[in-house]
PDB file of C-alpha atoms in Angstrom:
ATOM      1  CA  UNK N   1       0.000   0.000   0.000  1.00 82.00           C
ATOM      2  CA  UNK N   2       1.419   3.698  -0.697  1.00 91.00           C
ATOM      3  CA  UNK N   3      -0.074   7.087   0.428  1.00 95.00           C
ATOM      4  CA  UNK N   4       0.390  10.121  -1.527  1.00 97.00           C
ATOM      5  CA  UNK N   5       0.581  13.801  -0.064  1.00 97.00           C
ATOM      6  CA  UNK N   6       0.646  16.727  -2.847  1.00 97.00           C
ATOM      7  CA  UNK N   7       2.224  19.921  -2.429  1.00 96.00           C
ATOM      8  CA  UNK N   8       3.575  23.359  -4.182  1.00 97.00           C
ATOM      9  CA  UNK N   9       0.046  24.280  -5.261  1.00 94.00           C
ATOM     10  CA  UNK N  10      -0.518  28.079  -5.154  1.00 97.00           C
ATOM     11  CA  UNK N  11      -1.849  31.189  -7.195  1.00 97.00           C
ATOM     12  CA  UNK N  12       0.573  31.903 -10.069  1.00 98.00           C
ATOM     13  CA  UNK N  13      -0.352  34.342 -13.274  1.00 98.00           C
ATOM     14  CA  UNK N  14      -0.685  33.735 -16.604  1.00 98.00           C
ATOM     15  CA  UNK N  15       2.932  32.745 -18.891  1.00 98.00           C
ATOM     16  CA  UNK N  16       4.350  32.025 -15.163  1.00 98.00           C
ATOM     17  CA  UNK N  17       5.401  28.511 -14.067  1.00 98.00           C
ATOM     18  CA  UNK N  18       4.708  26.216 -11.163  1.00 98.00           C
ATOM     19  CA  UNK N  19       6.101  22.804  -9.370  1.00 98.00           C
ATOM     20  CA  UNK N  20       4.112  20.320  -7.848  1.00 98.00           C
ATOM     21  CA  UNK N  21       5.153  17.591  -6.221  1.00 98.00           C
ATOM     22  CA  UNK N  22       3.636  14.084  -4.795  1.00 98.00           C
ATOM     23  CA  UNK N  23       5.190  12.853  -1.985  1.00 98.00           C
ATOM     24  CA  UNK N  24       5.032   8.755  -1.347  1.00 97.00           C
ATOM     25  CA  UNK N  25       5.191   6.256   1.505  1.00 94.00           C
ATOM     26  CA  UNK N  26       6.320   3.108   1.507  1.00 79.00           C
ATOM     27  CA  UNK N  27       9.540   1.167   0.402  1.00 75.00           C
ATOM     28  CA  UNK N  28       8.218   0.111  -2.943  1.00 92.00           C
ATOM     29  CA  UNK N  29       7.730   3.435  -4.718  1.00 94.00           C
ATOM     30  CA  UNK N  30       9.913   2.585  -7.778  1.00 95.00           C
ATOM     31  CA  UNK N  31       7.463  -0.356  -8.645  1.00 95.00           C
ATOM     32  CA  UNK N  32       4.354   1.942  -8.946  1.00 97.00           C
ATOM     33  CA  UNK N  33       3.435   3.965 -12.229  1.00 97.00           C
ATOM     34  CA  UNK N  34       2.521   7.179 -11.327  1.00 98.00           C
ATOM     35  CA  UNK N  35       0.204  10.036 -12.835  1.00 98.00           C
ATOM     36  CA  UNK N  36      -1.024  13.478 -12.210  1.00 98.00           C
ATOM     37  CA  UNK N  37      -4.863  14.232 -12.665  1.00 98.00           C
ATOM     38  CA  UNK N  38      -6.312  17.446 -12.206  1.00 98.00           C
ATOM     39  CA  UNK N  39     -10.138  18.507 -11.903  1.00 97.00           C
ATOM     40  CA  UNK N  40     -12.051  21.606 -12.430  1.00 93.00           C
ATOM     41  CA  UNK N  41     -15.482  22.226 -10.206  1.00 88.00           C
ATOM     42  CA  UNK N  42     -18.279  20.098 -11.392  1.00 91.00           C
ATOM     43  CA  UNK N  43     -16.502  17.745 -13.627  1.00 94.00           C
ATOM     44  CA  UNK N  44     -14.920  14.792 -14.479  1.00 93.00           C
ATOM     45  CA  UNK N  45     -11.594  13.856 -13.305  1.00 95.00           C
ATOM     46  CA  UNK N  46      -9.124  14.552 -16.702  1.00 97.00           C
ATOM     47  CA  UNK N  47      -5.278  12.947 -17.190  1.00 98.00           C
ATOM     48  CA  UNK N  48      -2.637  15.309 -17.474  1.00 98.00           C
ATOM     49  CA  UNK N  49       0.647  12.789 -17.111  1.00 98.00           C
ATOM     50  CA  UNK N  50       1.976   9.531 -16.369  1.00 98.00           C
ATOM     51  CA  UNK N  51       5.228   8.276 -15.774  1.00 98.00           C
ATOM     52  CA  UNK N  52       6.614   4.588 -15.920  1.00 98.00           C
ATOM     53  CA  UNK N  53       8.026   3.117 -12.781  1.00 96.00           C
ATOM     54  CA  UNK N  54      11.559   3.766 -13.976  1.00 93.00           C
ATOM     55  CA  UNK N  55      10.824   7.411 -15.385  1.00 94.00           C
ATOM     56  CA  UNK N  56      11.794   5.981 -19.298  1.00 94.00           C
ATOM     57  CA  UNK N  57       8.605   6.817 -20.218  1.00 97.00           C
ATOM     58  CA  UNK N  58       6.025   9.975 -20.015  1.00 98.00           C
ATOM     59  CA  UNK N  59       2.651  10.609 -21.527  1.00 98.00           C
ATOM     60  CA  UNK N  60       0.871  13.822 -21.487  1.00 98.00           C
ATOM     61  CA  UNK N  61      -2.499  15.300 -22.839  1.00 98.00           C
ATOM     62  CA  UNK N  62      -2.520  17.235 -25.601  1.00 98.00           C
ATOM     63  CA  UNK N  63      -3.369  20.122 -23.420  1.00 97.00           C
ATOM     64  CA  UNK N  64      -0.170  20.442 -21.935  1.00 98.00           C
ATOM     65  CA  UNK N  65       2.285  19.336 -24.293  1.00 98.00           C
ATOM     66  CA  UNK N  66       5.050  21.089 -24.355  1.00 98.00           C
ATOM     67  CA  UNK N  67       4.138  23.018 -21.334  1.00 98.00           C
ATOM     68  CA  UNK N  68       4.445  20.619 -18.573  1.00 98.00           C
ATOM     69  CA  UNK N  69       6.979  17.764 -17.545  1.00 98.00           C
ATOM     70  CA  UNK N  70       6.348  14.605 -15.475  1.00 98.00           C
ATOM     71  CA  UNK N  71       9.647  13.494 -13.617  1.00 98.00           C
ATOM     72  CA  UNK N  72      10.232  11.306 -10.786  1.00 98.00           C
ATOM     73  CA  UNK N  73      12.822  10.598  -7.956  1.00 97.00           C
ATOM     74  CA  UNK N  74      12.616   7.286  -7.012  1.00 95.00           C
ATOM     75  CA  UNK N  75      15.263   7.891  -4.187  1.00 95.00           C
ATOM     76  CA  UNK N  76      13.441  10.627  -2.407  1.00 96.00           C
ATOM     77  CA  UNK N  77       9.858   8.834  -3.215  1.00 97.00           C
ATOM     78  CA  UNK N  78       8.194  11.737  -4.766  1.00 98.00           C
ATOM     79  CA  UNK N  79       6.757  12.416  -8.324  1.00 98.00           C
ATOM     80  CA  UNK N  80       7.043  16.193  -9.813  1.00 98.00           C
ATOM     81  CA  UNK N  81       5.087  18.300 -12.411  1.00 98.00           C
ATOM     82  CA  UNK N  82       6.635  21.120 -13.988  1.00 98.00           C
ATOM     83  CA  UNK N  83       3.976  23.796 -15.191  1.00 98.00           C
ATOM     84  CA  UNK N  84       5.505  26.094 -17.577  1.00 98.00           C
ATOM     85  CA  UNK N  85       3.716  28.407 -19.573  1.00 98.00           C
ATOM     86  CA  UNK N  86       0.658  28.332 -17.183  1.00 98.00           C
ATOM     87  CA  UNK N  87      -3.059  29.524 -18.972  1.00 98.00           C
ATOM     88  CA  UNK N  88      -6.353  30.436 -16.694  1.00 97.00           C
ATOM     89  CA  UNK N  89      -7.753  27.104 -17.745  1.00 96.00           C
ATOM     90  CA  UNK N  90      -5.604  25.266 -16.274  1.00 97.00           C
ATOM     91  CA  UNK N  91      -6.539  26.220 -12.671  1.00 97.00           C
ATOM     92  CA  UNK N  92      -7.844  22.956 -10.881  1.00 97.00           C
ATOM     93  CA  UNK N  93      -7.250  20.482  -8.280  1.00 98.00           C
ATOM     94  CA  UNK N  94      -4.393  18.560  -9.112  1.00 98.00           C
ATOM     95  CA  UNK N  95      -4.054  15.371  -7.869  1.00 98.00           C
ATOM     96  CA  UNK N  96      -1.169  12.417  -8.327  1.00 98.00           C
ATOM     97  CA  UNK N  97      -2.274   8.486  -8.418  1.00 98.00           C
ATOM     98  CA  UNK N  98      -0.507   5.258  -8.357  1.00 97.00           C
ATOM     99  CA  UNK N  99      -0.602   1.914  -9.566  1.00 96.00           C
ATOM    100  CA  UNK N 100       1.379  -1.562  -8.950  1.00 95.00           C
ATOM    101  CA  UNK N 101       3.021  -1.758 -12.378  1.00 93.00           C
ATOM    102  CA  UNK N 102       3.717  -5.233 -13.885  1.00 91.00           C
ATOM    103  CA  UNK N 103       7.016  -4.085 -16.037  1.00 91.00           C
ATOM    104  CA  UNK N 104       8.650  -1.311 -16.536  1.00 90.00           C
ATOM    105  CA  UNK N 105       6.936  -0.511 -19.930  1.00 92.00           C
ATOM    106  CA  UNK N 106       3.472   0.404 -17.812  1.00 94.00           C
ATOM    107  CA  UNK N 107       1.654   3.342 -17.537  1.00 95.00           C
ATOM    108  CA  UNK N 108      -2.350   4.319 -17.928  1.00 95.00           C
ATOM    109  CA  UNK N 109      -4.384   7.244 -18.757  1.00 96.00           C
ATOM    110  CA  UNK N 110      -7.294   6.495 -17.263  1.00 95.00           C
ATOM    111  CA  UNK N 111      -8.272   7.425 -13.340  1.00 94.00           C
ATOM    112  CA  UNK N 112      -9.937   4.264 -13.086  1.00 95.00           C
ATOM    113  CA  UNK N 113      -6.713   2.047 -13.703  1.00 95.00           C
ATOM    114  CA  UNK N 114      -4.527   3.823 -10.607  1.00 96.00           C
ATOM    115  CA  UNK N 115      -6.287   2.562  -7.222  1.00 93.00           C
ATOM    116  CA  UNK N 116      -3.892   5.170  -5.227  1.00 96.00           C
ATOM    117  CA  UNK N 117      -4.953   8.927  -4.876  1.00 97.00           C
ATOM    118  CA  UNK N 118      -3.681  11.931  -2.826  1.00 97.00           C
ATOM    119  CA  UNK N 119      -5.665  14.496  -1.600  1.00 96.00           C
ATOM    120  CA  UNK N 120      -5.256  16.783  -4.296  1.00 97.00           C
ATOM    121  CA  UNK N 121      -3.459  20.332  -4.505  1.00 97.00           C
ATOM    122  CA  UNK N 122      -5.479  23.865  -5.504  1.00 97.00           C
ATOM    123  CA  UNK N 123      -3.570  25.343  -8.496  1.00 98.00           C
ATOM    124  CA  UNK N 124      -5.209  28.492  -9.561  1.00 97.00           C
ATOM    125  CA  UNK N 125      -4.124  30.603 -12.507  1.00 98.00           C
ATOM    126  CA  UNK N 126      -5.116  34.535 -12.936  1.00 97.00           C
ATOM    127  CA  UNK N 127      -5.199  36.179 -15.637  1.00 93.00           C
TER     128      UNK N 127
END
């Protein structure tokens, strides 16, 4: 079992940039795939990037291509999300999930395949 804690959420403005990171428990971190979610009021749940156990792969939505980078530590436990170029829609609640990964080729897109969850972290956007 892992836990996840966000944190580095905040009120940035428009063009600026941003860090978030997910903090894990456990011994085991380096055999989870890991992902970053984020939600806006009143809807779904929406991927925004996963990362294979070993970090050799990443996957983003085309929303934030180029913008943001997934990256891990497996030594310090904790999974990042670098926000670059920052827009008003992307204010949510981000949040970063985990799954038991069979190889090191795994990673999903959907919320429903990670069964780990953090609380989530506000990031807000002005323009």
């Amino acid at each position: 079992q892992v836990q996840l804690v966000e944190s580095g959420g905040g009120l940035v403005q428009a063009g600026g940039s941003l860090r978030v990171s997910c903090a894990a428990s456990g011994r085991t971190f380096s055999a989870y795939a890991m992902a970053w979610f984020r939600q806006y009021p009143g809807k779904e749940r929406e991927f925004v990037a996963a990362i294979t156990r070993g970090g050799g792969t990443t996957d983003y939505a085309d929303s934030v291509k180029g913008r943001f980078t997934i990256s891990r530590d497996n030594a310090k436990n904790t999974v990042y999300l670098q926000m670059n170029s920052l827009k008003p829609e992307d204010t949510a609640v981000y949040s970063c999930a985990a799954v038991l990964a069979p190889s090191r080729s795994y990673y999903y897109t959907e919320g429903y395949q990670y069964n780990y969850w953090g609380q989530g972290t506000q990031v807000t956007v002005s323009s």
